[in-house]
Amino acid sequence: RKEVEQDPGPFNVPEGATVAFNCTYSNSASQSFFWYRQDCRKEPKLLMSVYSSGNEDGRFTAQLNRASQYISLLIRDSKLSDSATYLCVVHTGGFKTIFGAGTRLFVKA
Amino acid sequence: DAGVIQSPRHEVTEMGQEVTLRCKPISGHNSLFWYRQTMMRGLELLIYFNNNVPIDDSGMPEDRFSAKMPNASFSTLKIQPSEPRDSAVYFCASSSPGTGSSGANVLTFGAGSRLTVL
């Protein structure tokens, strides 16, 4: 079983749609959680950290369920510029950071 | 801040040749990571350093791969001899120290080195 698993997609949605991505992790001792965004032929960049209480940044909401070892990302009112690959990231402690394979999102006009 | 700087950005070489990829982390970051990305396998963690010391190299595919961090501002990833299956984008990333502090464990990536082995 992979340490971090994501639905690879692709998700094809129209502008204005709400889309949700899920991610599960296997190490119950994992300490920190993040969502990164990667545009085509670019490096991954931090989108947002994920906190146990859930957190929101504009149109983006991230949630963490430690009991189920599950992380989610919700994007509301999708824009064309949201088209990218979204990477679920888990920091397992001891400086080790593991990336999921990513979920591809295409937002259509 | 110039961010994480990697060189070369692109490298095309022939099978059997030695390849050296270079990375300069962000000043003040004390953890450095080497990742490899392919379409088939996604982002794979190869090795990471803390305070210039290799902590975990279990992701290094085989003995042909080696990495060093002689000081806090420079790291290399070497492949010798290279093979076509090593073709990938190699990313270097660095992060700030500590846990629980703002920005801790957040990785900043370089632009990557795209390697093609013919």
XYZ file of N, CA and C in Angstrom:
681
model
N 0.856 -1.197 0.000
C 0.000 0.000 0.000
C 0.885 1.238 0.000
N 0.553 2.224 -0.857
C 1.319 3.448 -0.903
C 1.095 4.253 0.377
N 2.104 5.033 0.756
C 1.982 5.835 1.974
C 0.940 6.923 1.840
N 0.812 7.484 0.646
C -0.174 8.531 0.390
C -0.885 8.188 -0.918
N -2.203 8.083 -0.861
C -2.951 7.686 -2.046
C -3.982 8.746 -2.428
N -4.049 9.014 -3.723
C -5.009 9.973 -4.255
C -5.687 9.387 -5.478
N -6.883 9.856 -5.750
C -7.563 9.544 -7.003
C -6.848 10.337 -8.103
N -6.300 9.671 -9.125
C -5.525 10.396 -10.135
C -6.349 11.283 -11.055
N -7.684 11.055 -11.083
C -8.513 11.808 -12.004
C -8.302 11.316 -13.432
N -8.429 12.165 -14.438
C -8.619 13.606 -14.302
C -10.070 13.979 -13.974
N -10.200 15.121 -13.337
C -11.493 15.714 -13.100
C -11.697 16.797 -14.150
N -12.767 16.665 -14.887
C -13.111 17.677 -15.891
C -14.374 18.384 -15.430
N -14.274 19.670 -15.121
C -15.418 20.392 -14.570
C -15.588 21.706 -15.308
N -16.819 22.233 -15.357
C -17.029 23.553 -15.975
C -16.669 24.658 -15.003
N -16.398 25.810 -15.545
C -16.151 26.983 -14.698
C -17.317 27.173 -13.735
N -16.997 27.550 -12.510
C -18.041 27.792 -11.526
C -18.422 26.576 -10.705
N -17.971 25.417 -11.119
C -18.317 24.186 -10.393
C -17.542 24.089 -9.079
N -18.071 23.241 -8.204
C -17.368 22.877 -6.971
C -16.802 21.479 -7.156
N -15.546 21.310 -6.792
C -14.897 20.011 -6.963
C -14.148 19.654 -5.683
N -14.152 18.366 -5.358
C -13.502 17.904 -4.127
C -12.505 16.795 -4.442
N -11.347 16.881 -3.809
C -10.316 15.861 -3.935
C -10.103 15.190 -2.588
N -9.834 13.891 -2.630
C -9.596 13.148 -1.405
C -8.219 12.518 -1.413
N -7.759 12.222 -0.217
C -6.426 11.652 -0.060
C -6.410 10.842 1.229
N -5.778 9.673 1.201
C -5.606 8.889 2.427
C -4.124 8.644 2.655
N -3.761 8.510 3.922
C -2.362 8.251 4.261
C -2.303 7.063 5.218
N -1.174 6.355 5.178
C -1.104 5.086 5.906
C -0.418 5.195 7.270
N 0.415 6.211 7.461
C 1.177 6.315 8.705
C 0.408 7.146 9.727
N -0.095 6.478 10.757
C -0.914 7.178 11.750
C -0.107 8.178 12.574
N 1.214 8.097 12.502
C 2.059 9.027 13.251
C 2.387 10.280 12.447
N 1.810 10.419 11.291
C 2.079 11.591 10.448
C 1.729 12.864 11.200
N 2.517 13.899 10.957
C 2.425 15.087 11.792
C 1.840 16.302 11.085
N 2.222 16.505 9.837
C 1.799 17.712 9.129
C 1.256 17.321 7.763
N 0.328 18.148 7.295
C -0.365 17.798 6.053
C -0.512 19.048 5.192
N -0.407 18.840 3.879
C -0.422 19.983 2.970
C -1.082 19.596 1.652
N -1.527 20.603 0.946
C -1.874 20.468 -0.467
C -0.914 21.362 -1.252
N -0.320 20.773 -2.300
C 0.521 21.501 -3.232
C -0.167 21.497 -4.585
N 0.201 22.494 -5.367
C -0.311 22.585 -6.730
C 0.880 22.524 -7.674
N 0.711 21.781 -8.783
C 1.772 21.712 -9.780
C 1.189 21.984 -11.163
N 1.663 23.038 -11.783
C 1.285 23.337 -13.152
C 2.173 22.545 -14.106
N 1.689 22.393 -15.327
C 2.385 21.580 -16.325
C 3.823 22.067 -16.515
N 4.771 21.165 -16.369
C 6.196 21.423 -16.584
C 6.771 22.455 -15.604
N 6.133 22.559 -14.452
C 6.614 23.458 -13.404
C 6.857 22.666 -12.121
N 7.455 23.334 -11.150
C 7.682 22.682 -9.867
C 6.427 22.756 -8.991
N 6.285 21.827 -8.045
C 5.165 21.911 -7.090
C 5.310 23.147 -6.207
N 4.169 23.749 -5.873
C 4.173 24.906 -4.977
C 3.091 24.721 -3.925
N 3.374 25.199 -2.722
C 2.428 25.056 -1.629
C 1.132 25.789 -1.941
N 0.024 25.073 -1.822
C -1.289 25.693 -1.945
C -1.793 26.090 -0.551
N -1.812 25.128 0.352
C -2.223 25.429 1.725
C -1.846 24.289 2.656
N -1.643 24.645 3.922
C -1.469 23.638 4.956
C -2.844 23.146 5.371
N -2.882 21.992 6.007
C -4.148 21.395 6.445
C -4.089 21.218 7.953
N -5.058 21.792 8.648
C -5.082 21.730 10.096
C -6.252 20.862 10.558
N -6.126 20.326 11.752
C -7.140 19.408 12.280
C -8.523 20.047 12.351
N -8.555 21.337 12.580
C -9.830 22.040 12.714
C -10.416 22.418 11.359
N -9.681 22.105 10.299
C -10.117 22.536 8.968
C -9.726 23.982 8.748
N -9.425 24.323 7.530
C -9.053 25.702 7.245
C -9.457 26.083 5.829
N -9.628 27.386 5.675
C -10.151 27.915 4.430
C -9.250 29.046 3.956
N -9.075 29.113 2.640
C -8.301 30.207 2.041
C -9.027 30.609 0.771
N -9.881 31.599 0.888
C -10.655 32.020 -0.265
C -11.595 30.926 -0.732
N -11.416 30.504 -1.968
C -12.307 29.478 -2.527
C -11.882 28.055 -2.149
N -10.803 27.923 -1.428
C -10.236 26.612 -1.094
C -10.463 26.275 0.378
N -10.943 25.050 0.611
C -11.136 24.561 1.979
C -10.456 23.214 2.116
N -9.645 23.073 3.153
C -8.964 21.805 3.420
C -9.447 21.245 4.740
N -9.559 19.925 4.789
C -9.989 19.269 6.024
C -9.114 18.050 6.283
N -8.975 17.747 7.557
C -8.179 16.602 7.994
C -9.011 15.773 8.958
N -9.018 14.486 8.744
C -9.665 13.554 9.671
C -8.608 12.550 10.109
N -8.045 12.792 11.284
C -6.957 11.926 11.760
C -7.438 10.512 12.052
N -8.648 10.373 12.541
C -9.157 9.036 12.884
C -9.240 8.157 11.643
N -9.662 8.758 10.538
C -9.791 8.009 9.292
C -8.563 8.133 8.408
N -7.596 8.949 8.832
C -6.363 9.172 8.064
C -6.714 9.635 6.662
N -7.439 10.727 6.625
C -8.067 11.200 5.395
C -7.931 12.724 5.329
N -7.589 13.213 4.125
C -7.452 14.648 3.896
C -8.292 15.009 2.678
N -8.881 16.177 2.690
C -9.670 16.592 1.537
C -9.363 18.032 1.164
N -9.650 18.347 -0.093
C -9.523 19.710 -0.612
C -10.783 20.014 -1.417
N -11.436 21.110 -1.089
C -12.642 21.531 -1.794
C -12.336 22.847 -2.501
N -12.658 22.896 -3.777
C -12.490 24.135 -4.543
C -13.877 24.587 -4.984
N -14.252 25.773 -4.571
C -15.554 26.339 -4.958
C -15.367 27.317 -6.104
N -16.428 27.479 -6.910
C -16.414 28.459 -7.994
C -15.136 28.316 -8.839
N -14.935 27.153 -9.400
C -13.702 26.848 -10.143
C -13.435 27.865 -11.242
N -12.165 28.208 -11.392
C -11.706 29.104 -12.445
C -10.849 28.326 -13.444
N -10.750 28.857 -14.644
C -9.876 28.222 -15.637
C -8.453 28.090 -15.095
N -8.033 29.079 -14.332
C -6.675 29.095 -13.797
C -6.446 28.049 -12.698
N -7.509 27.385 -12.259
C -7.343 26.314 -11.269
C -6.878 25.012 -11.919
N -6.893 24.954 -13.228
C -6.454 23.737 -13.927
C -4.994 23.455 -13.585
N -4.761 22.293 -12.999
C -3.422 21.935 -12.525
C -3.514 20.533 -11.928
N -2.393 20.051 -11.432
C -2.369 18.813 -10.656
C -2.248 19.178 -9.185
N -3.084 18.573 -8.363
C -3.107 18.864 -6.928
C -2.512 17.679 -6.180
N -1.494 17.957 -5.403
C -0.718 16.926 -4.723
C -1.003 16.951 -3.226
N -1.371 15.818 -2.700
C -1.558 15.644 -1.267
C -0.202 15.305 -0.658
N 0.154 15.961 0.424
C 1.501 15.820 0.974
C 1.424 15.565 2.475
N 2.205 14.597 2.923
C 2.202 14.216 4.335
C 3.620 14.242 4.870
N 3.784 14.909 5.991
C 5.086 14.927 6.651
C 5.018 13.912 7.784
N 5.856 12.873 7.681
C 5.726 11.766 8.613
C 6.616 11.897 9.837
N 7.322 13.002 9.925
C 8.237 13.158 11.051
C 9.623 12.676 10.680
N 10.617 13.098 11.408
C 11.984 12.752 11.054
C 12.379 13.368 9.734
N 11.813 14.502 9.404
C 12.131 15.278 8.208
C 11.597 14.673 6.909
N 10.844 13.582 6.984
C 10.419 12.886 5.775
C 9.089 13.430 5.261
N 9.043 13.835 3.994
C 7.837 14.367 3.379
C 7.502 13.554 2.146
N 6.271 13.013 2.143
C 5.842 12.111 1.073
C 4.718 12.753 0.268
N 4.849 12.678 -1.056
C 3.842 13.230 -1.956
C 2.961 12.130 -2.520
N 1.663 12.414 -2.635
C 0.787 11.542 -3.396
C 1.058 11.708 -4.879
N 0.454 10.849 -5.684
C 0.700 10.876 -7.123
C 0.035 12.059 -7.809
N -0.917 12.709 -7.113
C -1.551 13.893 -7.672
C -2.873 13.603 -8.343
N -3.752 14.606 -8.321
C -5.043 14.548 -8.994
C -5.079 15.660 -10.021
N -5.338 15.307 -11.260
C -5.355 16.309 -12.327
C -6.745 16.926 -12.438
N -6.768 18.245 -12.529
C -8.021 18.987 -12.677
C -7.970 19.806 -13.954
N -9.034 19.671 -14.740
C -9.209 20.509 -15.931
C -10.506 21.287 -15.752
N -10.418 22.594 -15.779
C -11.600 23.448 -15.694
C -11.880 24.000 -17.090
N -13.106 23.766 -17.579
C -13.460 24.140 -18.950
C -14.338 25.385 -18.951
N -14.168 26.174 -19.987
C -14.994 27.384 -20.143
C -16.425 27.015 -20.501
N 14.953 36.977 -1.926
C 15.456 35.596 -1.871
C 15.308 34.958 -3.248
N 16.375 34.338 -3.734
C 16.353 33.758 -5.077
C 15.650 32.425 -5.111
N 15.286 31.874 -3.984
C 14.643 30.578 -3.973
C 15.663 29.460 -4.110
N 15.177 28.261 -4.363
C 16.050 27.105 -4.555
C 16.541 27.127 -5.998
N 17.831 27.032 -6.172
C 18.407 27.131 -7.508
C 18.997 25.800 -7.931
N 18.552 25.324 -9.078
C 19.050 24.050 -9.597
C 19.738 24.273 -10.945
N 20.750 23.457 -11.181
C 21.398 23.461 -12.489
C 21.905 22.066 -12.820
N 21.977 21.706 -14.085
C 21.436 22.452 -15.215
C 19.915 22.325 -15.276
N 19.250 23.158 -16.030
C 17.797 23.039 -16.190
C 17.453 21.892 -17.122
N 18.302 21.677 -18.095
C 18.099 20.580 -19.052
C 19.441 19.906 -19.295
N 19.387 18.575 -19.385
C 20.606 17.822 -19.677
C 20.218 16.665 -20.574
N 20.912 16.570 -21.697
C 20.747 15.433 -22.590
C 22.105 14.746 -22.675
N 22.121 13.458 -22.379
C 23.382 12.742 -22.366
C 23.182 11.350 -22.935
N 24.263 10.679 -23.138
C 24.190 9.319 -23.673
C 24.371 8.299 -22.555
N 23.760 7.181 -22.748
C 23.871 6.087 -21.787
C 25.330 5.820 -21.450
N 25.568 5.663 -20.157
C 26.924 5.372 -19.709
C 27.686 6.585 -19.217
N 27.187 7.765 -19.557
C 27.869 8.989 -19.130
C 27.516 9.325 -17.689
N 28.400 10.090 -17.065
C 28.139 10.572 -15.708
C 27.316 11.854 -15.771
N 26.345 11.944 -14.871
C 25.502 13.140 -14.786
C 25.608 13.706 -13.374
N 25.810 14.995 -13.264
C 25.830 15.656 -11.957
C 24.823 16.791 -11.958
N 23.887 16.710 -11.028
C 22.876 17.751 -10.852
C 23.209 18.530 -9.585
N 22.964 19.831 -9.631
C 23.383 20.700 -8.533
C 22.209 21.455 -7.940
N 22.335 21.780 -6.659
C 21.253 22.470 -5.968
C 21.803 23.415 -4.923
N 21.250 24.620 -4.899
C 21.554 25.593 -3.847
C 20.256 25.856 -3.106
N 20.165 25.439 -1.839
C 18.915 25.640 -1.100
C 18.748 27.093 -0.664
N 17.579 27.393 -0.123
C 17.321 28.719 0.415
C 18.169 28.913 1.667
N 18.785 30.065 1.774
C 19.617 30.363 2.929
C 18.793 30.272 4.214
N 19.326 29.544 5.188
C 18.625 29.381 6.454
C 17.799 28.111 6.543
N 17.507 27.501 5.415
C 16.812 26.207 5.419
C 17.832 25.121 5.745
N 17.475 24.227 6.671
C 18.465 23.233 7.064
C 18.101 21.814 6.638
N 16.992 21.663 5.914
C 16.665 20.355 5.349
C 16.630 20.463 3.834
N 17.200 19.467 3.174
C 17.256 19.468 1.714
C 16.821 18.108 1.201
N 16.031 18.127 0.152
C 15.424 16.912 -0.393
C 15.710 16.811 -1.889
N 15.954 15.602 -2.355
C 16.014 15.312 -3.786
C 14.840 14.400 -4.137
N 14.062 14.840 -5.139
C 12.947 14.053 -5.648
C 13.175 13.794 -7.136
N 12.559 12.720 -7.608
C 12.542 12.410 -9.041
C 11.078 12.299 -9.462
N 10.735 12.883 -10.608
C 9.350 12.819 -11.076
C 9.284 12.261 -12.485
N 8.454 11.230 -12.654
C 8.145 10.677 -13.960
C 6.635 10.537 -14.075
N 6.165 10.386 -15.293
C 4.731 10.218 -15.497
C 4.240 8.948 -14.818
N 5.048 7.908 -14.899
C 4.610 6.610 -14.382
C 4.616 6.540 -12.857
N 5.612 7.165 -12.227
C 5.825 6.959 -10.794
C 5.570 8.196 -9.947
N 5.261 9.314 -10.597
C 5.011 10.535 -9.832
C 6.278 11.049 -9.175
N 6.113 11.745 -8.041
C 7.235 12.316 -7.298
C 7.763 11.285 -6.299
N 8.991 10.884 -6.483
C 9.617 9.911 -5.584
C 10.711 10.597 -4.771
N 10.680 10.405 -3.474
C 11.724 10.949 -2.620
C 12.961 10.056 -2.724
N 14.058 10.641 -3.130
C 15.291 9.867 -3.296
C 16.121 9.877 -2.021
N 16.371 11.063 -1.493
C 17.220 11.209 -0.321
C 16.932 12.557 0.307
N 17.143 12.653 1.633
C 17.061 13.963 2.255
C 18.130 14.131 3.318
N 18.515 15.383 3.485
C 19.568 15.780 4.399
C 18.989 16.703 5.466
N 19.560 16.620 6.651
C 19.268 17.598 7.680
C 20.593 18.080 8.241
N 20.776 19.390 8.263
C 22.055 19.960 8.692
C 23.222 19.305 7.972
N 23.077 19.122 6.668
C 24.104 18.589 5.760
C 24.339 17.084 5.932
N 23.634 16.433 6.809
C 23.836 15.006 7.062
C 22.732 14.207 6.373
N 23.099 13.179 5.591
C 22.047 12.363 4.971
C 21.274 11.590 6.031
N 19.955 11.743 6.008
C 19.112 11.119 7.031
C 18.528 9.799 6.519
N 18.065 9.810 5.287
C 17.413 8.630 4.737
C 17.666 8.593 3.234
N 18.384 7.594 2.788
C 18.646 7.452 1.345
C 17.976 6.205 0.792
N 16.962 5.716 1.488
C 16.309 4.472 1.069
C 15.594 4.605 -0.274
N 15.342 5.824 -0.705
C 14.693 6.026 -1.988
C 15.638 6.051 -3.175
N 16.914 6.050 -2.914
C 17.889 6.047 -4.012
C 17.775 4.711 -4.736
N 17.546 4.741 -6.042
C 17.209 3.508 -6.764
C 18.296 2.444 -6.727
N 19.514 2.820 -6.823
C 20.589 1.827 -6.837
C 21.936 2.529 -6.663
N 22.970 1.720 -6.650
C 24.298 2.264 -6.350
C 24.799 3.257 -7.390
N 24.161 3.312 -8.514
C 24.593 4.274 -9.532
C 24.292 5.709 -9.095
N 23.415 5.851 -8.128
C 23.007 7.163 -7.646
C 23.748 7.480 -6.341
N 24.240 8.709 -6.261
C 24.852 9.153 -5.012
C 24.548 10.631 -4.824
N 24.483 11.070 -3.581
C 24.202 12.472 -3.283
C 25.115 12.932 -2.160
N 25.492 14.195 -2.256
C 26.350 14.781 -1.230
C 25.840 16.171 -0.874
N 26.180 16.584 0.333
C 25.888 17.952 0.751
C 27.091 18.432 1.556
N 28.105 18.933 0.887
C 29.351 19.305 1.567
C 29.214 20.508 2.483
N 28.214 21.356 2.233
C 27.965 22.498 3.117
C 26.498 22.904 3.021
N 26.126 23.871 3.818
C 24.709 24.235 3.933
C 24.147 24.886 2.677
N 24.987 25.261 1.738
C 24.488 25.994 0.570
C 24.669 25.246 -0.737
N 24.972 23.941 -0.654
C 25.227 23.234 -1.907
C 25.022 21.734 -1.745
N 24.356 21.146 -2.752
C 24.196 19.693 -2.775
C 24.304 19.211 -4.219
N 24.755 17.989 -4.382
C 24.824 17.377 -5.710
C 24.159 16.014 -5.698
N 23.593 15.670 -6.840
C 23.066 14.325 -7.087
C 23.787 13.816 -8.327
N 24.454 12.687 -8.166
C 25.256 12.164 -9.259
C 24.719 10.810 -9.708
N 24.714 10.599 -11.004
C 24.322 9.314 -11.571
C 25.489 8.837 -12.441
N 26.025 7.679 -12.098
C 27.163 7.155 -12.826
C 27.172 5.625 -12.767
N 27.041 4.938 -13.906
C 26.744 5.460 -15.235
C 25.244 5.681 -15.417
N 24.879 6.613 -16.265
C 23.461 6.881 -16.501
C 22.866 5.860 -17.467
N 21.543 5.661 -17.323
C 20.798 4.742 -18.179
C 19.533 5.446 -18.671
N 18.979 4.991 -19.799
C 17.761 5.640 -20.321
C 16.629 5.698 -19.300
N 16.508 4.713 -18.441
C 15.413 4.706 -17.465
C 15.597 5.752 -16.366
N 16.742 6.412 -16.357
C 16.952 7.506 -15.406
C 16.346 8.811 -15.913
N 15.875 8.831 -17.135
C 15.269 10.040 -17.701
C 14.065 10.451 -16.853
N 14.095 11.689 -16.418
C 13.071 12.178 -15.497
C 13.354 13.650 -15.222
N 12.465 14.256 -14.428
C 12.755 15.588 -13.885
C 13.196 15.391 -12.439
N 14.325 15.933 -12.111
C 14.870 15.814 -10.758
C 14.688 17.164 -10.053
N 13.961 17.113 -8.940
C 13.709 18.329 -8.172
C 14.515 18.306 -6.875
N 15.012 19.466 -6.527
C 15.600 19.695 -5.222
C 14.650 20.610 -4.462
N 14.492 20.369 -3.175
C 13.639 21.208 -2.338
C 14.312 21.426 -0.991
N 13.996 22.542 -0.359
C 14.522 22.779 0.982
C 13.390 23.242 1.893
N 13.600 23.082 3.202
C 12.588 23.514 4.159
C 13.250 24.095 5.389
N 12.463 24.875 6.116
C 12.977 25.573 7.290
C 12.966 24.643 8.497
N 13.726 24.983 9.516
C 13.889 24.072 10.638
C 12.684 24.021 11.556
N 12.639 22.971 12.373
C 11.688 22.876 13.467
C 10.340 22.345 13.052
N 9.531 22.053 14.006
C 8.155 21.626 13.766
C 7.248 22.500 14.604
N 6.044 22.688 14.129
C 5.096 23.482 14.887
C 5.221 24.967 14.642
N 6.311 25.412 14.066
C 6.448 26.840 13.804
C 5.875 27.161 12.432
N 5.557 28.390 12.226
C 4.976 28.802 10.959
C 5.924 28.492 9.812
N 5.422 27.776 8.824
C 6.238 27.452 7.664
C 7.082 26.221 7.834
N 7.098 25.648 9.036
C 7.922 24.458 9.239
C 7.397 23.315 8.383
N 8.338 22.537 7.863
C 8.025 21.366 7.044
C 7.433 21.719 5.691
N 7.353 22.989 5.365
C 6.881 23.378 4.040
C 8.065 23.368 3.087
N 7.951 22.619 2.029
C 9.038 22.511 1.060
C 8.920 23.579 -0.017
N 10.056 24.180 -0.338
C 10.152 25.065 -1.485
C 11.012 24.373 -2.524
N 10.473 24.225 -3.714
C 11.141 23.482 -4.773
C 11.913 24.410 -5.708
N 12.983 23.848 -6.255
C 13.635 24.471 -7.385
C 12.846 24.173 -8.656
N 13.289 24.769 -9.749
C 12.569 24.616 -11.016
C 12.778 23.248 -11.646
N 13.713 22.481 -11.126
C 13.926 21.124 -11.623
C 15.005 21.035 -12.689
N 15.573 19.847 -12.794
C 16.537 19.533 -13.858
C 15.938 18.410 -14.689
N 15.682 18.715 -15.954
C 15.085 17.704 -16.835
C 16.193 16.912 -17.504
N 16.282 15.632 -17.163
C 17.353 14.766 -17.670
C 16.818 13.810 -18.718
N 17.496 13.770 -19.845
C 17.192 12.800 -20.892
C 18.453 11.997 -21.173
N 18.338 10.690 -21.016
C 19.464 9.793 -21.283
C 19.121 8.981 -22.526
N 19.929 9.155 -23.551
C 19.654 8.486 -24.832
C 20.285 7.105 -24.905
